[in-house]
């Protein structure tokens, strides 16, 4: 799932780089872009729903972990750390459910594809699955999980 910027995981400080990142060149758009697909509005849980978080972890383990880490390290695809700070919840869910269309039509996803060079395969996630993954991503980014 190509949700973040691609990076080498070298740990170098990007503020000293002479090349603008995808993140910097499309930061304003990425912060408001809801993506392309059926998800138009997401009401977030605070605290997070522990059942959704657990389901999201199981889906990540099954369908995402071969290509993505939960850190900022890139494997085949980018790491997921901080994705909820860079992308809207709607964009994340639309990308999870609709990768082919997003990679063809969404400007942010297209920029990520140019940098990563690897298309995310369709994972056939349902709306409920995508919501669970979203909840898990918020947990991974440090948001509190309820009892």
mmCIF file of C-alpha atoms in Angstrom:
data_model
loop_
_atom_site.group_PDB
_atom_site.id
_atom_site.type_symbol
_atom_site.label_atom_id
_atom_site.label_comp_id
_atom_site.label_asym_id
_atom_site.label_seq_id
_atom_site.Cartn_x
_atom_site.Cartn_y
_atom_site.Cartn_z
ATOM 1 C CA UNK A 1 0.000 0.000 0.000
ATOM 2 C CA UNK A 2 1.772 3.082 -1.204
ATOM 3 C CA UNK A 3 0.563 5.617 1.325
ATOM 4 C CA UNK A 4 3.650 7.590 2.192
ATOM 5 C CA UNK A 5 6.498 9.182 0.454
ATOM 6 C CA UNK A 6 9.135 6.745 -0.722
ATOM 7 C CA UNK A 7 12.469 6.961 1.001
ATOM 8 C CA UNK A 8 15.645 5.006 1.083
ATOM 9 C CA UNK A 9 15.407 4.630 4.833
ATOM 10 C CA UNK A 10 18.971 5.927 5.089
ATOM 11 C CA UNK A 11 18.086 8.108 8.039
ATOM 12 C CA UNK A 12 19.550 11.218 6.405
ATOM 13 C CA UNK A 13 17.930 14.528 7.185
ATOM 14 C CA UNK A 14 15.712 15.486 4.264
ATOM 15 C CA UNK A 15 15.944 19.178 5.198
ATOM 16 C CA UNK A 16 19.499 19.222 3.844
ATOM 17 C CA UNK A 17 18.563 17.680 0.506
ATOM 18 C CA UNK A 18 18.751 19.818 -2.618
ATOM 19 C CA UNK A 19 15.897 17.921 -4.246
ATOM 20 C CA UNK A 20 12.314 18.649 -3.203
ATOM 21 C CA UNK A 21 10.410 15.594 -2.101
ATOM 22 C CA UNK A 22 7.003 14.532 -3.373
ATOM 23 C CA UNK A 23 5.769 15.421 0.076
ATOM 24 C CA UNK A 24 7.005 19.002 -0.179
ATOM 25 C CA UNK A 25 5.876 19.556 -3.754
ATOM 26 C CA UNK A 26 2.328 18.447 -3.068
ATOM 27 C CA UNK A 27 1.999 19.059 0.681
ATOM 28 C CA UNK A 28 -1.007 21.372 0.455
ATOM 29 C CA UNK A 29 -2.842 19.052 -1.902
ATOM 30 C CA UNK A 30 -2.018 15.940 0.137
ATOM 31 C CA UNK A 31 -3.377 17.520 3.314
ATOM 32 C CA UNK A 32 -6.805 18.100 1.763
ATOM 33 C CA UNK A 33 -6.957 15.447 -0.969
ATOM 34 C CA UNK A 34 -9.599 12.811 -0.232
ATOM 35 C CA UNK A 35 -8.619 10.624 -3.164
ATOM 36 C CA UNK A 36 -10.842 8.999 -5.745
ATOM 37 C CA UNK A 37 -13.439 6.476 -4.692
ATOM 38 C CA UNK A 38 -16.531 5.948 -2.620
ATOM 39 C CA UNK A 39 -15.087 7.280 0.650
ATOM 40 C CA UNK A 40 -16.065 10.942 0.943
ATOM 41 C CA UNK A 41 -16.158 11.437 4.733
ATOM 42 C CA UNK A 42 -14.661 9.512 7.660
ATOM 43 C CA UNK A 43 -15.605 10.148 11.274
ATOM 44 C CA UNK A 44 -12.593 9.175 13.359
ATOM 45 C CA UNK A 45 -12.811 7.354 16.684
ATOM 46 C CA UNK A 46 -11.153 8.926 19.697
ATOM 47 C CA UNK A 47 -10.048 6.817 21.414
ATOM 48 C CA UNK A 48 -9.512 4.250 18.698
ATOM 49 C CA UNK A 49 -11.710 1.146 18.569
ATOM 50 C CA UNK A 50 -9.548 -1.747 19.813
ATOM 51 C CA UNK A 51 -11.461 -4.305 17.723
ATOM 52 C CA UNK A 52 -10.874 -2.315 14.539
ATOM 53 C CA UNK A 53 -7.202 -1.862 15.455
ATOM 54 C CA UNK A 54 -6.800 -5.627 15.993
ATOM 55 C CA UNK A 55 -8.573 -6.387 12.709
ATOM 56 C CA UNK A 56 -6.399 -3.819 10.929
ATOM 57 C CA UNK A 57 -3.239 -5.415 12.303
ATOM 58 C CA UNK A 58 -4.397 -8.833 11.072
ATOM 59 C CA UNK A 59 -5.093 -7.396 7.601
ATOM 60 C CA UNK A 60 -1.712 -5.638 7.583
ATOM 61 C CA UNK A 61 0.034 -8.896 8.540
ATOM 62 C CA UNK A 62 -1.786 -10.821 5.809
ATOM 63 C CA UNK A 63 -1.864 -8.363 2.918
ATOM 64 C CA UNK A 64 0.617 -5.549 3.515
ATOM 65 C CA UNK A 65 3.626 -6.673 5.555
ATOM 66 C CA UNK A 66 5.451 -8.336 2.655
ATOM 67 C CA UNK A 67 5.938 -4.930 0.998
ATOM 68 C CA UNK A 68 5.569 -2.377 3.829
ATOM 69 C CA UNK A 69 7.072 -1.864 7.284
ATOM 70 C CA UNK A 70 5.394 -0.031 10.146
ATOM 71 C CA UNK A 71 8.411 2.279 10.361
ATOM 72 C CA UNK A 72 9.460 4.851 7.789
ATOM 73 C CA UNK A 73 11.733 2.286 6.111
ATOM 74 C CA UNK A 74 10.985 1.437 2.507
ATOM 75 C CA UNK A 75 10.927 -2.211 1.447
ATOM 76 C CA UNK A 76 9.103 -2.747 -1.863
ATOM 77 C CA UNK A 77 6.679 -0.001 -0.936
ATOM 78 C CA UNK A 78 7.078 2.860 1.518
ATOM 79 C CA UNK A 79 6.851 2.453 5.282
ATOM 80 C CA UNK A 80 3.620 3.400 7.022
ATOM 81 C CA UNK A 81 4.941 5.482 9.928
ATOM 82 C CA UNK A 82 3.322 8.924 9.895
ATOM 83 C CA UNK A 83 0.896 8.206 7.062
ATOM 84 C CA UNK A 84 -2.035 9.562 9.103
ATOM 85 C CA UNK A 85 -0.176 12.846 9.469
ATOM 86 C CA UNK A 86 0.425 13.195 5.727
ATOM 87 C CA UNK A 87 -2.794 11.868 4.203
ATOM 88 C CA UNK A 88 -6.463 12.355 4.933
ATOM 89 C CA UNK A 89 -8.378 9.351 6.288
ATOM 90 C CA UNK A 90 -10.508 9.370 3.138
ATOM 91 C CA UNK A 91 -7.406 9.233 0.919
ATOM 92 C CA UNK A 92 -5.977 6.321 2.910
ATOM 93 C CA UNK A 93 -9.197 4.317 2.663
ATOM 94 C CA UNK A 94 -9.698 5.105 -1.037
ATOM 95 C CA UNK A 95 -6.113 4.038 -1.767
ATOM 96 C CA UNK A 96 -6.578 0.805 0.183
ATOM 97 C CA UNK A 97 -9.822 -0.041 -1.624
ATOM 98 C CA UNK A 98 -9.156 1.454 -5.039
ATOM 99 C CA UNK A 99 -5.404 1.345 -5.759
ATOM 100 C CA UNK A 100 -5.708 0.926 -9.535
ATOM 101 C CA UNK A 101 -7.962 3.962 -10.005
ATOM 102 C CA UNK A 102 -6.000 6.042 -7.499
ATOM 103 C CA UNK A 103 -2.703 5.304 -9.267
ATOM 104 C CA UNK A 104 -4.247 6.288 -12.603
ATOM 105 C CA UNK A 105 -6.203 9.391 -11.572
ATOM 106 C CA UNK A 106 -5.188 10.764 -8.164
ATOM 107 C CA UNK A 107 -2.373 13.349 -8.423
ATOM 108 C CA UNK A 108 -0.818 12.434 -5.069
ATOM 109 C CA UNK A 109 -0.840 8.707 -5.801
ATOM 110 C CA UNK A 110 0.597 9.349 -9.267
ATOM 111 C CA UNK A 111 3.475 11.361 -7.789
ATOM 112 C CA UNK A 112 4.178 8.544 -5.326
ATOM 113 C CA UNK A 113 4.190 6.025 -8.162
ATOM 114 C CA UNK A 114 6.731 8.125 -10.081
ATOM 115 C CA UNK A 115 9.017 8.022 -7.067
ATOM 116 C CA UNK A 116 8.409 4.412 -5.958
ATOM 117 C CA UNK A 117 8.156 2.869 -9.458
ATOM 118 C CA UNK A 118 6.126 -0.086 -8.148
ATOM 119 C CA UNK A 119 2.350 -0.284 -8.507
ATOM 120 C CA UNK A 120 0.488 -1.480 -5.468
ATOM 121 C CA UNK A 121 -1.574 -4.527 -6.418
ATOM 122 C CA UNK A 122 -5.284 -4.498 -5.671
ATOM 123 C CA UNK A 123 -5.758 -6.133 -2.266
ATOM 124 C CA UNK A 124 -9.546 -6.536 -2.609
ATOM 125 C CA UNK A 125 -10.250 -4.808 0.694
ATOM 126 C CA UNK A 126 -13.841 -4.148 1.646
ATOM 127 C CA UNK A 127 -14.917 -0.826 3.139
ATOM 128 C CA UNK A 128 -14.886 -2.451 6.596
ATOM 129 C CA UNK A 129 -11.389 -3.858 5.989
ATOM 130 C CA UNK A 130 -10.103 -0.461 4.858
ATOM 131 C CA UNK A 131 -11.610 1.180 7.950
ATOM 132 C CA UNK A 132 -9.871 -1.377 10.168
ATOM 133 C CA UNK A 133 -6.555 -0.712 8.427
ATOM 134 C CA UNK A 134 -7.089 3.042 8.865
ATOM 135 C CA UNK A 135 -7.757 2.587 12.582
ATOM 136 C CA UNK A 136 -4.620 0.439 12.856
ATOM 137 C CA UNK A 137 -2.550 3.122 11.064
ATOM 138 C CA UNK A 138 -3.694 5.730 13.603
ATOM 139 C CA UNK A 139 -2.660 3.336 16.375
ATOM 140 C CA UNK A 140 0.714 2.813 14.695
ATOM 141 C CA UNK A 141 1.134 6.600 14.638
ATOM 142 C CA UNK A 142 0.592 6.809 18.403
ATOM 143 C CA UNK A 143 -3.094 7.606 18.872
ATOM 144 C CA UNK A 144 -4.623 6.089 22.013
ATOM 145 C CA UNK A 145 -6.658 2.883 21.786
ATOM 146 C CA UNK A 146 -9.734 2.514 24.007
ATOM 147 C CA UNK A 147 -10.529 -0.414 26.282
#
